[in-house]
Short mmCIF file of N, CA, C and O in Angstrom, two decimals:
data_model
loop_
_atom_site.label_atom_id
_atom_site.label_comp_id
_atom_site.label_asym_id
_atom_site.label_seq_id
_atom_site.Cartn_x
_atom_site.Cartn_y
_atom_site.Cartn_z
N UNK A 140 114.03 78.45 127.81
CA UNK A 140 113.37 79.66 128.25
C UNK A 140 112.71 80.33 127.04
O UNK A 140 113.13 80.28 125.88
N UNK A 141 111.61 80.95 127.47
CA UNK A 141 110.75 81.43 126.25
C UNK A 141 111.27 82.94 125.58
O UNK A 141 111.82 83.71 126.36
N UNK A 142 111.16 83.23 124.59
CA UNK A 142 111.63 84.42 124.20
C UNK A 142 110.77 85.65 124.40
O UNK A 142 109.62 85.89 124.02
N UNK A 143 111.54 86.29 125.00
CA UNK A 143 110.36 87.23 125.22
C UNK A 143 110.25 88.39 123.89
O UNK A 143 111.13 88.52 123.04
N UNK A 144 109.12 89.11 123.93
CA UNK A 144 108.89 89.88 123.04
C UNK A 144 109.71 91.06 122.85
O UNK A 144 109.85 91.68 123.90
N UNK A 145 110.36 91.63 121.76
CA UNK A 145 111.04 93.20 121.83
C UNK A 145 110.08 94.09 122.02
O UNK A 145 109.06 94.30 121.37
N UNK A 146 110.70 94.84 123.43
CA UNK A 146 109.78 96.14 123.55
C UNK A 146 110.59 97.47 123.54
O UNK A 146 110.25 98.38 124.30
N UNK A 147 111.63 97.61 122.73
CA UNK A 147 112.29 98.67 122.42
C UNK A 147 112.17 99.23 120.91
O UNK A 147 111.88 98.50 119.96
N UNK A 148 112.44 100.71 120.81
CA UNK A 148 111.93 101.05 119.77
C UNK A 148 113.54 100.55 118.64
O UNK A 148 113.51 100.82 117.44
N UNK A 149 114.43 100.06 119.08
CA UNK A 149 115.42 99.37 117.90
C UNK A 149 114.94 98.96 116.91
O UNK A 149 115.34 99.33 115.81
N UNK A 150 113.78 97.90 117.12
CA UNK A 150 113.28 96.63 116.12
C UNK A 150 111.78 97.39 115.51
O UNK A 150 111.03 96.66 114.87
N UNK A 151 111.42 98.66 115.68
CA UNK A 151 109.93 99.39 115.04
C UNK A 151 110.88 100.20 114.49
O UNK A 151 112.11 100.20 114.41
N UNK A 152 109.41 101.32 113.89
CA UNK A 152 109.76 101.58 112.93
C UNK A 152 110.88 103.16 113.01
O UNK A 152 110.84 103.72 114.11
N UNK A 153 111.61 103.69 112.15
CA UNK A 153 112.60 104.98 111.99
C UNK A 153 111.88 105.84 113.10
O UNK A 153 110.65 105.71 113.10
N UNK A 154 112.41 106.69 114.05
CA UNK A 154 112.25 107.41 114.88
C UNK A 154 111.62 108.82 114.01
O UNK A 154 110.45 109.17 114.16
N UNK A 155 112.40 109.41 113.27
CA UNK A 155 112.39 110.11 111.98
C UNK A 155 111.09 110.23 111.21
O UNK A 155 110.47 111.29 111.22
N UNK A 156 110.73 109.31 110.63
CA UNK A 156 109.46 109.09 109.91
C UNK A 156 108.23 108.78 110.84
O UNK A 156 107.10 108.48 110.44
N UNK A 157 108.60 108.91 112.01
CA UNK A 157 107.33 108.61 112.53
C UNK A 157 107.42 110.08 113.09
O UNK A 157 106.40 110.09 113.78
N UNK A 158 107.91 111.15 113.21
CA UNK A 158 107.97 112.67 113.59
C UNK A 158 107.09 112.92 112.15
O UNK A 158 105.90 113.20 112.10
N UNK A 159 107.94 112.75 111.10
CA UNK A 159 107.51 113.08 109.94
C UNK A 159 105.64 112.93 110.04
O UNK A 159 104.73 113.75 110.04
N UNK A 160 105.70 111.95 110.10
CA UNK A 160 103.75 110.88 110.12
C UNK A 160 103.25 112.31 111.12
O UNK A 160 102.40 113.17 110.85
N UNK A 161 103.97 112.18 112.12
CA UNK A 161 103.26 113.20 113.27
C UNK A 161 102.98 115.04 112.88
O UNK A 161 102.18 115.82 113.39
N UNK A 162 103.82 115.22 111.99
CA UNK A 162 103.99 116.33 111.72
C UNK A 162 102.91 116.71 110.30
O UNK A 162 102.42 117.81 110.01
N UNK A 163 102.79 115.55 109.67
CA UNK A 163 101.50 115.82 108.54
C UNK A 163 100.28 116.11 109.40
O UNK A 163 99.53 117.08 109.30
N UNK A 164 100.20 115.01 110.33
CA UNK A 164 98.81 115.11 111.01
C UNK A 164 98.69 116.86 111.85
O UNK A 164 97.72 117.61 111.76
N UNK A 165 100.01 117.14 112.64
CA UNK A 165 99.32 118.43 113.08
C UNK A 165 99.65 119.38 112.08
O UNK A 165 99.79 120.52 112.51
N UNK A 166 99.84 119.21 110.68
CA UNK A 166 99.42 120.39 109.97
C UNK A 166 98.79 119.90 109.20
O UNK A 166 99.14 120.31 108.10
N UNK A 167 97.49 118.78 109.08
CA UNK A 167 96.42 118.54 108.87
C UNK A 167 95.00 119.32 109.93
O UNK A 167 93.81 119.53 109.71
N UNK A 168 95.83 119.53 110.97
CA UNK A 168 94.40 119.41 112.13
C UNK A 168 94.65 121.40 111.99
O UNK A 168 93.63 122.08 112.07
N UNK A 169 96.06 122.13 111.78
CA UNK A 169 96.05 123.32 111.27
C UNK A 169 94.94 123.34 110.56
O UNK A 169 93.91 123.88 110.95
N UNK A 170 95.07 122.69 109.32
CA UNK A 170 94.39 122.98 107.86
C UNK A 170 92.63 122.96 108.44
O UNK A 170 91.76 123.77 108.12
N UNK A 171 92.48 121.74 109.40
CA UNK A 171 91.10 121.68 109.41
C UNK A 171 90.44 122.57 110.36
O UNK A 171 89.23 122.79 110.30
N UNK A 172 91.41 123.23 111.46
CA UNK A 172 91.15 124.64 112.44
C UNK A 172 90.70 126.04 111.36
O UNK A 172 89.65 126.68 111.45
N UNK A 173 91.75 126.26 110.40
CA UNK A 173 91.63 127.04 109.53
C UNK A 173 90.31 127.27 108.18
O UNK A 173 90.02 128.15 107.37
N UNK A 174 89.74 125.78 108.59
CA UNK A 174 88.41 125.44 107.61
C UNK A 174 88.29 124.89 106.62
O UNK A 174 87.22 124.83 106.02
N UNK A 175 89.33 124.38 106.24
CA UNK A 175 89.95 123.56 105.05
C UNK A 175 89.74 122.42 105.25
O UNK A 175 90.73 121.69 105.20
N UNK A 176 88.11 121.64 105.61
CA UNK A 176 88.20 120.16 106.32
C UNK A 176 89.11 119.55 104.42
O UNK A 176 90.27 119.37 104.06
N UNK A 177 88.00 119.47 103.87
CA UNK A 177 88.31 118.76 102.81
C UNK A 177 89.62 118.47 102.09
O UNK A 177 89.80 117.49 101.36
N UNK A 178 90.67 119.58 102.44
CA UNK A 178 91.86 120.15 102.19
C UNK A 178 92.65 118.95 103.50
O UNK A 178 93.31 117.99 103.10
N UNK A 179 92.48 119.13 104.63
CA UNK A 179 92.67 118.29 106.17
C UNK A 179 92.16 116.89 105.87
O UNK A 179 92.72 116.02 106.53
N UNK A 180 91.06 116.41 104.89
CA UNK A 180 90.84 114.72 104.80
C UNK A 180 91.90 114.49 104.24
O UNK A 180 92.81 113.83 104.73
N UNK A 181 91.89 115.06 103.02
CA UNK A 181 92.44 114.47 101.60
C UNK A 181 93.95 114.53 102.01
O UNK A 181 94.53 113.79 101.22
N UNK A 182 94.97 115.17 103.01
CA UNK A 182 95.66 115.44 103.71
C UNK A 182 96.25 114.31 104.48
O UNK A 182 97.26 113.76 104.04
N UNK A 183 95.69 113.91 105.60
CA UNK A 183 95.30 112.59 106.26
C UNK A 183 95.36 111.23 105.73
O UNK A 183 96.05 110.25 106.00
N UNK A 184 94.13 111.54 104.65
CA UNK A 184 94.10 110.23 103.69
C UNK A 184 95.18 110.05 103.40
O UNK A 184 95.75 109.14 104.01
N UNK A 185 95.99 110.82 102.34
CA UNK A 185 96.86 110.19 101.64
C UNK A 185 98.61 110.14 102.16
O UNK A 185 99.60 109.87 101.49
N UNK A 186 98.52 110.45 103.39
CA UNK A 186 99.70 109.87 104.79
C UNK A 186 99.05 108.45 105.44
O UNK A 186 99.86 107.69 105.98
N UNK A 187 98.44 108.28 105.43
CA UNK A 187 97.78 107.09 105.85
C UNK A 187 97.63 105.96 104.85
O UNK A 187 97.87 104.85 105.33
N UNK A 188 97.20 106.00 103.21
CA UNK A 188 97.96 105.64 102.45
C UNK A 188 98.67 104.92 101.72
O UNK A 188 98.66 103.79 101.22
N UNK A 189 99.73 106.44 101.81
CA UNK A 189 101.31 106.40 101.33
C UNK A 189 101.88 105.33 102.71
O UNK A 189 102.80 104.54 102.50
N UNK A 190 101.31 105.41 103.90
CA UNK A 190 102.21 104.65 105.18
C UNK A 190 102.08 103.17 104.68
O UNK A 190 102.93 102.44 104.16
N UNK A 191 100.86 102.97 104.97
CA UNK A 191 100.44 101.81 104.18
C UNK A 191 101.12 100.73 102.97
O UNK A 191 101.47 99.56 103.10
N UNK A 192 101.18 101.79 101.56
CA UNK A 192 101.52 101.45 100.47
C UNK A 192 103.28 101.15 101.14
O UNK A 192 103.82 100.09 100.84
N UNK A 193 103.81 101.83 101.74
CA UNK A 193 105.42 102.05 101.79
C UNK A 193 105.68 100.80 102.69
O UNK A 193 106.59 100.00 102.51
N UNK A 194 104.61 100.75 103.85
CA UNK A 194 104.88 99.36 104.86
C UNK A 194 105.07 98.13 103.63
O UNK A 194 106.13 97.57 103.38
N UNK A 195 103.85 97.91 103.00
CA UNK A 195 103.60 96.42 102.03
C UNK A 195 104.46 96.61 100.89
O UNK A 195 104.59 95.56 100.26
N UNK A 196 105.12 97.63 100.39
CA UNK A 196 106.33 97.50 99.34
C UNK A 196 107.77 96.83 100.55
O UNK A 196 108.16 95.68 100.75
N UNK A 197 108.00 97.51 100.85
CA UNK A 197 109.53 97.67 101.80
C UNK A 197 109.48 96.31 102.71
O UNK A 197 110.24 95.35 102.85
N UNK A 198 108.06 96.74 103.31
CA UNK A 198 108.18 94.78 104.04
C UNK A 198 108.74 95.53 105.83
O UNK A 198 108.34 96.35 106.66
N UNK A 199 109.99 94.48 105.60
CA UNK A 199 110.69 94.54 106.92
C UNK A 199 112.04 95.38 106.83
O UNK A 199 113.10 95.18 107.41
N UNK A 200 111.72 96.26 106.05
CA UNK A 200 112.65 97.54 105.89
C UNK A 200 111.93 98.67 105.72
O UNK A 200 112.48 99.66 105.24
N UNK A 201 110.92 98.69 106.00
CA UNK A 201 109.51 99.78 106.27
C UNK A 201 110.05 100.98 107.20
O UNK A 201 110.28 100.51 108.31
N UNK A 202 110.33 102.35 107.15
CA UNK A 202 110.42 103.41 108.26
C UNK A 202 109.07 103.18 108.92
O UNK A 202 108.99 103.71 110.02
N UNK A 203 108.01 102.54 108.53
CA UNK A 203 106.93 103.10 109.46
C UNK A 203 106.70 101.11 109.95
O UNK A 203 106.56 100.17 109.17
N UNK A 204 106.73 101.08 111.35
CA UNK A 204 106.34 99.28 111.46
C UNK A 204 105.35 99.76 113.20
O UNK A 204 105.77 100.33 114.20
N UNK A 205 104.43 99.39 112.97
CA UNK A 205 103.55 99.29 114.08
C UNK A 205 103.07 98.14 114.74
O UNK A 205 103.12 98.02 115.96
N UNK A 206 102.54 97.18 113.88
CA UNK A 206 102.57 95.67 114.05
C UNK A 206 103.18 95.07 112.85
O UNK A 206 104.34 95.32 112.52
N UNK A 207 102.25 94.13 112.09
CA UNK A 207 102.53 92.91 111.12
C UNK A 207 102.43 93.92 109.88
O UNK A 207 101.81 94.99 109.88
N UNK A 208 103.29 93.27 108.63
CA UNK A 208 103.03 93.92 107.31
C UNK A 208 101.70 93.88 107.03
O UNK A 208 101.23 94.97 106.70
N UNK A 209 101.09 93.13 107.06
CA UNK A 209 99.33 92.74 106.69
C UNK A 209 98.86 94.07 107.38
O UNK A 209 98.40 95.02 106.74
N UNK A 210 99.02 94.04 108.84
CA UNK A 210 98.44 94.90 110.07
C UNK A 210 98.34 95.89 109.21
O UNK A 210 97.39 96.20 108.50
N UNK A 211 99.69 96.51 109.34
CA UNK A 211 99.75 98.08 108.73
C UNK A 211 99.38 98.16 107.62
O UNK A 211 98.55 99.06 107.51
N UNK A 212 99.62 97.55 106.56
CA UNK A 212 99.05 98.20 105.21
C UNK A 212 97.41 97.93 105.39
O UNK A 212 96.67 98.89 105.18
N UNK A 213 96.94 96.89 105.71
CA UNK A 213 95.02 97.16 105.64
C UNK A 213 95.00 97.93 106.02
O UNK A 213 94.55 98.79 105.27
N UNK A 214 95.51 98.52 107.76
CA UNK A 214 94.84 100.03 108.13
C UNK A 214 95.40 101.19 108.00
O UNK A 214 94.90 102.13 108.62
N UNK A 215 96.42 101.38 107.28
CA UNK A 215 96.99 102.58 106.54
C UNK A 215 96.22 102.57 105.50
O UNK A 215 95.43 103.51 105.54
N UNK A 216 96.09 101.79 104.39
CA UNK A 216 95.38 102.31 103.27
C UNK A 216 93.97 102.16 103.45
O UNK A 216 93.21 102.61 102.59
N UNK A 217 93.33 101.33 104.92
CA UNK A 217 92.55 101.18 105.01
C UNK A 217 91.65 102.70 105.41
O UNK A 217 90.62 103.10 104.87
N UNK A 218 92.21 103.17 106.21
CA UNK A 218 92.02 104.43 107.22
C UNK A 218 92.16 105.30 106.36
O UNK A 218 91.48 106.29 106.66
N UNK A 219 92.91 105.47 105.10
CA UNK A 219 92.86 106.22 103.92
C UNK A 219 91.61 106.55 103.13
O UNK A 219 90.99 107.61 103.05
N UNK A 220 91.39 105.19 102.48
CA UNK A 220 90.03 105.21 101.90
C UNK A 220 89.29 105.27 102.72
O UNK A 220 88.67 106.32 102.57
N UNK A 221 88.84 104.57 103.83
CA UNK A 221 87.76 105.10 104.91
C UNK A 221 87.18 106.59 104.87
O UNK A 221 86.03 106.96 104.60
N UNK A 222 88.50 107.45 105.29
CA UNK A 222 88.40 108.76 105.35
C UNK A 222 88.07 109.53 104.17
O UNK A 222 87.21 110.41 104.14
N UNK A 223 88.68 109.23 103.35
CA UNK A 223 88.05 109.74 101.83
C UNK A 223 85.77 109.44 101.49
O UNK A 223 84.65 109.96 101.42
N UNK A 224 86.53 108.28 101.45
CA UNK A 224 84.92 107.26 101.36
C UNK A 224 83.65 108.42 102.31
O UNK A 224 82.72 109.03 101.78
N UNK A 225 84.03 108.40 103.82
CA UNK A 225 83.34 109.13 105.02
C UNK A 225 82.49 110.11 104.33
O UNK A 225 81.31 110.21 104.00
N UNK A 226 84.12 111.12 104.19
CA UNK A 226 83.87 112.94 103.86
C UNK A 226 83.25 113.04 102.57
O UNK A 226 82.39 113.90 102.37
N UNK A 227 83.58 112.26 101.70
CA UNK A 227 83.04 112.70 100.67
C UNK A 227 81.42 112.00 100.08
O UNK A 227 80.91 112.34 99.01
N UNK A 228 80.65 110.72 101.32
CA UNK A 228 79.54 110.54 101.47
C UNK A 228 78.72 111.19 102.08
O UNK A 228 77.52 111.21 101.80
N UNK A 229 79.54 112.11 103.45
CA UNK A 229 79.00 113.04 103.92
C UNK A 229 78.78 114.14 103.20
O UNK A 229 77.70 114.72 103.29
N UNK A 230 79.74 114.58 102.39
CA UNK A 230 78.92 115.58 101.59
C UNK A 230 77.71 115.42 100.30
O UNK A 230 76.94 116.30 99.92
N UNK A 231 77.82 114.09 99.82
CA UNK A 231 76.93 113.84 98.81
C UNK A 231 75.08 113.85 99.89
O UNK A 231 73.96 114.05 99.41
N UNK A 232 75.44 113.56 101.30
CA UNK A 232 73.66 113.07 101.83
C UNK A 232 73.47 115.21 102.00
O UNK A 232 72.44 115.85 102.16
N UNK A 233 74.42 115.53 101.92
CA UNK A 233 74.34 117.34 102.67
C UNK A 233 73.37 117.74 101.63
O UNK A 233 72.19 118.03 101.85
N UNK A 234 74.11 117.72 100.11
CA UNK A 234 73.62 118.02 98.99
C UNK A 234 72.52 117.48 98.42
O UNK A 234 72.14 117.86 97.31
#
């Protein structure tokens, strides 16, 4: 019989750190209500990251696991620099 896939949160990532992840972002989206985009990227960016960097150190002892180690760290640090890269090209075409 074939194995089926785990779909419980046992085998992902700390319950804990993913409140944590959740809790930067809504006092990122504070910061960026309040007008502080740049304050709200750089914010974002570097939880996205740090998630990243912490998935591809730790491996399969990662608090944060969404898919594959590869998965998460390209688009944690990917979605990091992206966002940096974005805001701060958008402001260089403003100027």
């Amino acid at each position: 019989m074939a194995e089926h896939p785990w779909v419980s949160e046992e085998h992902e990532g700390k319950p804990v750190f993913e409140w944590a992840v959740a809790l930067v972002v809504v006092v990122s989206a504070i910061v960026a209500v309040i007008g502080y985009t740049m304050a709200a990227t750089v914010i974002i960016s570097v939880a996205a990251i740090a998630t990243g960097i912490l998935r591809l150190v730790l491996r399969e002892r990662s608090p944060w696991k969404v898919r594959s180690v590869a998965f998460d760290a390209v688009i944690g640090i990917g979605l990091g620099v992206g966002l940096l890269l974005t805001y701060f090209s958008i402001g260089l075409l403003i100027h």
